[in-house]
CSV table of C-alpha atoms in Angstrom, one decimal:
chain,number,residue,atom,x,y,z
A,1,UNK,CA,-280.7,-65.8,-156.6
A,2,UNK,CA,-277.3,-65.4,-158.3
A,3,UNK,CA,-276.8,-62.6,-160.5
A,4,UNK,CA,-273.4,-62.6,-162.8
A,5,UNK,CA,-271.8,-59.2,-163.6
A,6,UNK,CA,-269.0,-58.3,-166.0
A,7,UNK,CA,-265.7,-56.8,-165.0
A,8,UNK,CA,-262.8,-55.0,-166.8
A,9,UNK,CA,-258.9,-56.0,-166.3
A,10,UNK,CA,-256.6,-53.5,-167.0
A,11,UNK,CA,-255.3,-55.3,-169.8
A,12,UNK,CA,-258.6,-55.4,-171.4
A,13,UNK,CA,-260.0,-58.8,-170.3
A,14,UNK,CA,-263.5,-58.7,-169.2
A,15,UNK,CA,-264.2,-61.6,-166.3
A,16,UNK,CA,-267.7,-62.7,-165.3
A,17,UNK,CA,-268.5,-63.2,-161.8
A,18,UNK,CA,-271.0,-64.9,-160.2
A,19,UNK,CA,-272.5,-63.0,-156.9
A,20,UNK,CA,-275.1,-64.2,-154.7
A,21,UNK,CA,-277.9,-61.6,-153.8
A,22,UNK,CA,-281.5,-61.6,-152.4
A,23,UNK,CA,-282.7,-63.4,-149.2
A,24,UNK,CA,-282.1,-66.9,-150.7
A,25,UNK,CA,-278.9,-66.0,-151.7
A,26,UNK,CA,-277.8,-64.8,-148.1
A,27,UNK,CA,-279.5,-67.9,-146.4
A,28,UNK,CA,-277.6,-70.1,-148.0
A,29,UNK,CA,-274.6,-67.9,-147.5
A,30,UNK,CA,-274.9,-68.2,-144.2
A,31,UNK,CA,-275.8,-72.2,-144.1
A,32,UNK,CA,-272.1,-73.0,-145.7
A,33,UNK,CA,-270.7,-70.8,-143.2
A,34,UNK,CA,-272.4,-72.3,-140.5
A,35,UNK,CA,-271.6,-75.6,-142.1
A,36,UNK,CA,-267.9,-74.5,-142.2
A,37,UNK,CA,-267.4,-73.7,-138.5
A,38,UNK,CA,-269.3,-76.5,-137.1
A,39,UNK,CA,-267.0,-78.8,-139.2
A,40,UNK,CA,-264.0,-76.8,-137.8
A,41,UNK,CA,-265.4,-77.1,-134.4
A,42,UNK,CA,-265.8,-80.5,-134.4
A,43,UNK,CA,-262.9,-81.7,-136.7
A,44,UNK,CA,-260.9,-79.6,-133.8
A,45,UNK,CA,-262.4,-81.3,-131.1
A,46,UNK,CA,-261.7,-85.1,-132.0
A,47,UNK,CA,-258.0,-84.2,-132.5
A,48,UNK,CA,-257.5,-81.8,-129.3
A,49,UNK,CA,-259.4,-83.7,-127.1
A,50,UNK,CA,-257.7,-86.7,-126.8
A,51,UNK,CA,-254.3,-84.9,-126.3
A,52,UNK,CA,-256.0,-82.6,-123.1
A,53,UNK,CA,-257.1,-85.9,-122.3
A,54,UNK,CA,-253.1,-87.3,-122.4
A,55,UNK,CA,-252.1,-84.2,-120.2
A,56,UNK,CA,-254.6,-84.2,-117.8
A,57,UNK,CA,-254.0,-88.2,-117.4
A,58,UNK,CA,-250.1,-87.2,-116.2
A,59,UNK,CA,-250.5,-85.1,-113.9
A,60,UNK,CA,-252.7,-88.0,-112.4
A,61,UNK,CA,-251.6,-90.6,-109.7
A,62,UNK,CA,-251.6,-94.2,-111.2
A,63,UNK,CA,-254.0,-95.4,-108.2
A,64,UNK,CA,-256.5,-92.7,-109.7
A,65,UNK,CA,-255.8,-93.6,-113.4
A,66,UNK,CA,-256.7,-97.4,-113.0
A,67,UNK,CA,-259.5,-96.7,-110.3
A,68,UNK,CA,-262.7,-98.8,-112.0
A,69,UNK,CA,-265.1,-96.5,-110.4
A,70,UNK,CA,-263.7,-93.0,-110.5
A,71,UNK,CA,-264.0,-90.1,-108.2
A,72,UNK,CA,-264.5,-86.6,-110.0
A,73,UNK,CA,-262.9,-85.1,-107.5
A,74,UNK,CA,-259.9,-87.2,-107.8
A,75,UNK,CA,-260.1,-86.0,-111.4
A,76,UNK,CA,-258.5,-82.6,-110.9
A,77,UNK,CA,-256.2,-84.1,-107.9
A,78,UNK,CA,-253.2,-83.0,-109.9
A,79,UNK,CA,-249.7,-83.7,-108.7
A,80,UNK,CA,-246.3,-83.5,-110.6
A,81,UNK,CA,-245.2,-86.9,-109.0
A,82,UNK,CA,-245.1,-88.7,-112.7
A,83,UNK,CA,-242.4,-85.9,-114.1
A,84,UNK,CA,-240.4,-85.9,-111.3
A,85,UNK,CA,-239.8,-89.3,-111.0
A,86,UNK,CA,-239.5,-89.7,-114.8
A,87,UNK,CA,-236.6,-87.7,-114.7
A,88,UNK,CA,-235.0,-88.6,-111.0
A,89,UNK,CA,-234.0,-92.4,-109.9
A,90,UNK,CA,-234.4,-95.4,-111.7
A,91,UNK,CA,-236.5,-93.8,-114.2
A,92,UNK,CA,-234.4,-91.1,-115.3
A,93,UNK,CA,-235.1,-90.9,-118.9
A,94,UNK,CA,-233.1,-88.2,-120.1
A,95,UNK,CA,-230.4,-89.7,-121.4
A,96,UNK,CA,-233.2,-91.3,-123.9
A,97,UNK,CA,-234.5,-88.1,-124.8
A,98,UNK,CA,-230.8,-87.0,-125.9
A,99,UNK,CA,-230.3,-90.0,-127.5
A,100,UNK,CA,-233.8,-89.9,-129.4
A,101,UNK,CA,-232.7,-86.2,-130.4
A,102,UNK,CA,-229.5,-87.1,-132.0
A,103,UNK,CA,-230.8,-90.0,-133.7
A,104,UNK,CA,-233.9,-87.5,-135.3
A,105,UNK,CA,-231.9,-84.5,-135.8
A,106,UNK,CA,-228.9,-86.7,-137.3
A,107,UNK,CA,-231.7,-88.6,-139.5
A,108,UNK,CA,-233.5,-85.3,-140.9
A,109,UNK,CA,-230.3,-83.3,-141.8
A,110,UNK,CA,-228.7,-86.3,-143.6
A,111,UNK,CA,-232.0,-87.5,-145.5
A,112,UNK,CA,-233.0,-83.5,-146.3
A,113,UNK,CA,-229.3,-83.2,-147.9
A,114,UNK,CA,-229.4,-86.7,-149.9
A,115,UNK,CA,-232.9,-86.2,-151.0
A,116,UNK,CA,-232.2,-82.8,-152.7
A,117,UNK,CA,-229.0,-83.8,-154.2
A,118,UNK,CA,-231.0,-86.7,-155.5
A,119,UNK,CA,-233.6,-84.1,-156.7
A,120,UNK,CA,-231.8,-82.6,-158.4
A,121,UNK,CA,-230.5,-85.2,-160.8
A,122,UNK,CA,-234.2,-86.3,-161.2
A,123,UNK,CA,-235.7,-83.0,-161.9
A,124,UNK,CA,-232.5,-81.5,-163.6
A,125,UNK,CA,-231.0,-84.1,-165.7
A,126,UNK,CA,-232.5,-86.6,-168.6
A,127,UNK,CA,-230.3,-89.7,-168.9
A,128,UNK,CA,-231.6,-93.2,-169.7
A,129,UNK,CA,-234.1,-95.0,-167.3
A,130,UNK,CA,-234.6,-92.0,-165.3
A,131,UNK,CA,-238.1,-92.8,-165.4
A,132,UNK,CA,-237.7,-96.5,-164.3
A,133,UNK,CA,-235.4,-95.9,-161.1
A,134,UNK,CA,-237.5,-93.1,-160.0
A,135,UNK,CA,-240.7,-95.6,-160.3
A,136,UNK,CA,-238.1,-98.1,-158.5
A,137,UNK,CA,-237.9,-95.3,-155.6
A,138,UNK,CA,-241.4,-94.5,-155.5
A,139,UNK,CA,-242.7,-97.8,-155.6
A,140,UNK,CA,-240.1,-98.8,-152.0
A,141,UNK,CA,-242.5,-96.3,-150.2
A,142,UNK,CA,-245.3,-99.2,-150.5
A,143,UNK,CA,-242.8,-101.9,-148.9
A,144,UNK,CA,-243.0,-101.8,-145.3
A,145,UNK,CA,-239.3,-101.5,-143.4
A,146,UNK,CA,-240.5,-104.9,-141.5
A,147,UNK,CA,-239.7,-106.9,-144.7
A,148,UNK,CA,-236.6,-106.3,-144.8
A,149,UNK,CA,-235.4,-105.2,-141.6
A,150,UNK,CA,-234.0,-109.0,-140.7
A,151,UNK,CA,-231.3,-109.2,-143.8
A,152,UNK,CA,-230.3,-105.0,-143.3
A,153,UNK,CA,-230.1,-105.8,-140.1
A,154,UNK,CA,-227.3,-109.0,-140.6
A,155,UNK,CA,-225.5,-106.8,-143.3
A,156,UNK,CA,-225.5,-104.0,-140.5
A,157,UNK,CA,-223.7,-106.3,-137.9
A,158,UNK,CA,-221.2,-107.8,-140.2
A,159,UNK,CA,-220.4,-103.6,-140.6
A,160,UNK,CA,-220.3,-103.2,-137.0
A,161,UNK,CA,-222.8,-100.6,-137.3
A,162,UNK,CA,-225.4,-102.9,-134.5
A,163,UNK,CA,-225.6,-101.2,-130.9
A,164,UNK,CA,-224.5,-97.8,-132.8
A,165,UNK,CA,-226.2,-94.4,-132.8
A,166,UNK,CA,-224.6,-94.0,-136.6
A,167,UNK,CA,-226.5,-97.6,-137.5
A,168,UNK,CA,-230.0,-96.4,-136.4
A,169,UNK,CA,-229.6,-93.2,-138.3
A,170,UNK,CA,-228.4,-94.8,-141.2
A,171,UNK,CA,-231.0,-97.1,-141.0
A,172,UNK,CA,-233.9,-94.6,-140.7
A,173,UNK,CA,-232.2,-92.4,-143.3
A,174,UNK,CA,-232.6,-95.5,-145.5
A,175,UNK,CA,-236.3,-96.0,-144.5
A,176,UNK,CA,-237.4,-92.0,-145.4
A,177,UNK,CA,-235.2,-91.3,-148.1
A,178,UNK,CA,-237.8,-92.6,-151.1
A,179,UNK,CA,-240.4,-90.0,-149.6
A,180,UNK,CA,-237.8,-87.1,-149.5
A,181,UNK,CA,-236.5,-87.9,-153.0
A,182,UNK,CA,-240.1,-87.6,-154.3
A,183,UNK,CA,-241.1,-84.1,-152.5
A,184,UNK,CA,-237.3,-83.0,-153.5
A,185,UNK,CA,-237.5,-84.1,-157.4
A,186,UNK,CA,-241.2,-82.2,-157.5
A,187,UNK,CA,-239.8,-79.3,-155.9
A,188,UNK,CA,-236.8,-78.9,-158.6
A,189,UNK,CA,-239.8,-79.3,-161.3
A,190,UNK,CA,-241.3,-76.2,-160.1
A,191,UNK,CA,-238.4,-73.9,-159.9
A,192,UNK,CA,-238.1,-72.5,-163.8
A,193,UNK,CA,-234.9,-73.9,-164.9
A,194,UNK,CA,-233.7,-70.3,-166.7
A,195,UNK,CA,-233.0,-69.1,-163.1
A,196,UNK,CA,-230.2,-71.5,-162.8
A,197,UNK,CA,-229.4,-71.0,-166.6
A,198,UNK,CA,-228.6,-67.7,-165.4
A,199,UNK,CA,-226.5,-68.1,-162.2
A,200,UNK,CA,-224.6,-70.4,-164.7
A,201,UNK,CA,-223.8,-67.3,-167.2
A,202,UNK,CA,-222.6,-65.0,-164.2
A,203,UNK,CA,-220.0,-67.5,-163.0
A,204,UNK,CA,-222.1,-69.4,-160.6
A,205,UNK,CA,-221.1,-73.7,-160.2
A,206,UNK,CA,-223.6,-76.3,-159.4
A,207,UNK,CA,-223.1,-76.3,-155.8
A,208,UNK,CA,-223.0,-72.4,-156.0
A,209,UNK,CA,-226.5,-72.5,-158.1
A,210,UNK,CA,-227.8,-74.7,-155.7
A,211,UNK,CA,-227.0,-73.2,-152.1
A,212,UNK,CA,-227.2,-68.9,-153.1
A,213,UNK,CA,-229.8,-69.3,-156.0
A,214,UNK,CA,-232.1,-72.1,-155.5
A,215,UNK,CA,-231.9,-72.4,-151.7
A,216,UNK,CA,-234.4,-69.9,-150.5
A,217,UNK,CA,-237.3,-71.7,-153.2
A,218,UNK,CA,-236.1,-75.1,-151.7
A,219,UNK,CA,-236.7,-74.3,-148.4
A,220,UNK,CA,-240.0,-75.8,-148.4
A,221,UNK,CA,-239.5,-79.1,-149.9
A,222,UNK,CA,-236.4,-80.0,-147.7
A,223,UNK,CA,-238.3,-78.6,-144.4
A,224,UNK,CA,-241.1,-81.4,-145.6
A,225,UNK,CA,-238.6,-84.1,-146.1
A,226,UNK,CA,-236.3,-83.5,-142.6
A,227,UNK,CA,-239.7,-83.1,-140.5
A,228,UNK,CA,-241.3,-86.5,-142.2
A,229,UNK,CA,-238.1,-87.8,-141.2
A,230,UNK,CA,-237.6,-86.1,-137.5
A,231,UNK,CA,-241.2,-87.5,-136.9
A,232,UNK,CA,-240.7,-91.0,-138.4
A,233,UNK,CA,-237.5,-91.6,-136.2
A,234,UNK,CA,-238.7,-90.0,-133.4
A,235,UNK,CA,-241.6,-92.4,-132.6
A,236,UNK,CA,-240.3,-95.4,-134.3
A,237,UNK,CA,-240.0,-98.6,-132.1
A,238,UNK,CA,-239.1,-102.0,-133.9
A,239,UNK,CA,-236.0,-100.9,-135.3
A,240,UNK,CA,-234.6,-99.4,-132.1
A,241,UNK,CA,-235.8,-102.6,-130.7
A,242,UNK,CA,-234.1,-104.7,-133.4
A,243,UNK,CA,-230.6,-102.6,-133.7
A,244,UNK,CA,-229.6,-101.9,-130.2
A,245,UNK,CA,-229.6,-104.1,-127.0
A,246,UNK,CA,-227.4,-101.4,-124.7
A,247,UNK,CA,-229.9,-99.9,-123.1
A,248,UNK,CA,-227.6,-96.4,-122.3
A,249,UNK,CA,-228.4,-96.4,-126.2
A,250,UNK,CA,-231.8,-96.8,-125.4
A,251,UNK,CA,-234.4,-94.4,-127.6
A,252,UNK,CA,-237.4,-92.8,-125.8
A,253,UNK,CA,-239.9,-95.1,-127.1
A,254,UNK,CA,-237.6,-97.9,-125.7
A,255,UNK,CA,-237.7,-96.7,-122.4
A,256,UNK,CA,-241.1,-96.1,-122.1
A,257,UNK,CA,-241.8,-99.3,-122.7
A,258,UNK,CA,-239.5,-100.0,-119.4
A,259,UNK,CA,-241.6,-97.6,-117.6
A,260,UNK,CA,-242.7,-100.5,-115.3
A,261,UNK,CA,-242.3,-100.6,-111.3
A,262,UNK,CA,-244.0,-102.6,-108.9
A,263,UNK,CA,-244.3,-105.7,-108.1
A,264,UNK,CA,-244.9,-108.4,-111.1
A,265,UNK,CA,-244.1,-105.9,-113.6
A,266,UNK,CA,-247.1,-104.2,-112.6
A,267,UNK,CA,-247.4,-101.1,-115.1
A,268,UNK,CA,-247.4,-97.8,-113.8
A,269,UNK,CA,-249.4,-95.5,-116.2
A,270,UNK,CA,-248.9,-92.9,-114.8
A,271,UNK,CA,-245.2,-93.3,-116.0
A,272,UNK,CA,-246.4,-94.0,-119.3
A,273,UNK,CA,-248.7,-91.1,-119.9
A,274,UNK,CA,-246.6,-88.8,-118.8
A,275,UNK,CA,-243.3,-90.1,-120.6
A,276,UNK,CA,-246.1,-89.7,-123.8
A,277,UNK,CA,-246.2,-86.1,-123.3
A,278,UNK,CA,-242.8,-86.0,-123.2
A,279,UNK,CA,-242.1,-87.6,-125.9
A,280,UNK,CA,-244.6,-85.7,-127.6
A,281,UNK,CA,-243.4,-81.9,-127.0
A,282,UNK,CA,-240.7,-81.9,-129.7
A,283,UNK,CA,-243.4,-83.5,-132.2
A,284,UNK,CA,-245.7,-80.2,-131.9
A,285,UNK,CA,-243.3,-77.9,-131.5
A,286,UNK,CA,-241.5,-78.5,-134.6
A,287,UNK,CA,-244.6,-78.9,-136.3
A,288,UNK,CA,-246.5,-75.9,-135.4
A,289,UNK,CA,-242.9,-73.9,-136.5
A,290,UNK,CA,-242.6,-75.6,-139.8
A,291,UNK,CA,-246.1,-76.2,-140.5
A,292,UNK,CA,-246.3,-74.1,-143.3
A,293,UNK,CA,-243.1,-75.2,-145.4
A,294,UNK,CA,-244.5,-78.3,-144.6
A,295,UNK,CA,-247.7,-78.0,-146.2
A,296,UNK,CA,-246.1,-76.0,-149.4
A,297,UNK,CA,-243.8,-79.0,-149.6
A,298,UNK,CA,-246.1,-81.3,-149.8
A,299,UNK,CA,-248.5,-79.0,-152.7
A,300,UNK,CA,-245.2,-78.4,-154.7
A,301,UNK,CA,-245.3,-80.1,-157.8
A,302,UNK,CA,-248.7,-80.2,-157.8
A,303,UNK,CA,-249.5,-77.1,-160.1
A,304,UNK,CA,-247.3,-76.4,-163.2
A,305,UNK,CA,-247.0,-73.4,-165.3
């Protein structure tokens, strides 16, 4: 049974509300909340599950990993073999890591400042075909970095930019900036323009407007477009493959595909799982901390007025 009742605002306005009541009413209160957790539960589940599944894996011999009829005991055999030898000997893979975070952090802190300067001129300025080079941007997001990854990457050599740190984050700058130019322009859209009228009439430039006055409301929008971009380079394999052949320049999904020892190339998955959850750490932990801008940058723009 749902019964409506009337309310008064203090300005006057009277809101009707619609309650459920009685036993029916509470029954199938309690179904959707039923309903709700188990669909929590379970969404939970298929994304956690796998990733315990990851961890457990490396902490695992390889003999017990590839073993086709499995001991449960061997199952919680744990060892830190895999870590230690990821990051001793042959296999030492830190100097990938640091070169994985320099090419990430250098890509998301020069595509978060590009995208909101180009923002702004979308969502601050009319001028003619505005319209039409946005649409050009937006519609560069369909074409996959594959098509065109064999002529950037021939310009990029006769630049001497091949083999180069500075080439792959240009290049992956290139690759994410359409996405962060669309979050950035919606985000300018949102914020009223008579705040910046009004830096403007106490004295305040365009570059003083935009890093005092509009900074703190553009937080989300460039947190969105540097962690797309963090996450894009960060895992991204063809075009490490493609621009560098040095291997002390080597990314960390370049080395993991190295992670091979043994005789005949034999994999070792062991190494492979656990140089996953390496490679994985910085992913969650910069998610989890900026999962909230993230998710405000990504709504912004999506309710006006």
């Amino acid at each position: 049974m749902v019964t409506l009742t009337r309310t008064s605002t203090p300005h006057g306005v009277r809101v009707r509300t619609a309650r459920g009541g009685g036993p029916s009413g509470r029954a199938e209160s309690r179904t959707k909340v039923t309903l709700y957790w188990l669909g929590g539960i379970l969404a939970t589940l298929v994304f956690l599950v796998p990733l315990a599944w990851s961890v457990l894996r490396s902490f695992q011999p390889n003999d017990a990993i590839v073993a086709a009829d499995p001991d449960v005991g061997d199952l919680f055999a744990l060892t830190t073999a895999n870590f230690s030898a990821l990051f001793s000997g042959d296999l030492d893979i830190v100097r990938s890591v640091g070169n994985s975070l320099v090419v990430s952090i250098g890509t998301a802190v020069l595509t978060a400042v590009i995208a909101t300067l180009a923002g702004y001129g979308f969502g601050r300025f009319t001028f003619r075909g505005r319209n039409v080079l946005f649409g050009v941007i937006v519609v560069t997001m369909m074409v996959p970095f594959q098509a065109i990854i064999t002529p950037l990457y021939l310009q990029m050599n006769a630049m001497g930019l091949t083999d180069s740190r500075l080439g792959l984050v240009l290049f992956y700058t290139t690759v994410n900036l359409p996405f962060g130019v669309f979050v950035m322009r919606n985000a300018f859209e949102t914020i009223p323009a008579e705040i910046e009228d009004s830096a403007r009439v106490d004295g305040a430039g365009t570059m003083r407007a935009l890093v005092s006055v509009l900074r703190p409301m553009l937080v989300p929008g460039m947190a969105t477009s540097a962690l797309y971009a963090f996450l894009a380079s960060w895992t991204e394999f063809l075009g490490a493959l493609t621009f560098l052949t040095d291997d002390r320049l080597y990314t960390l999904p370049l080395s993991l595909v190295n992670l091979q020892s043994g005789a005949y190339g034999a994999v070792n998955y062991g190494y492979l799982v656990a140089g996953a959850v390496v490679a994985m750490i910085p992913c969650v932990i910069l998610y989890v901390a900026l999962q909230r801008f993230y998710v405000a940058g990504l709504a912004s723009g999506a309710v006006k007025g």
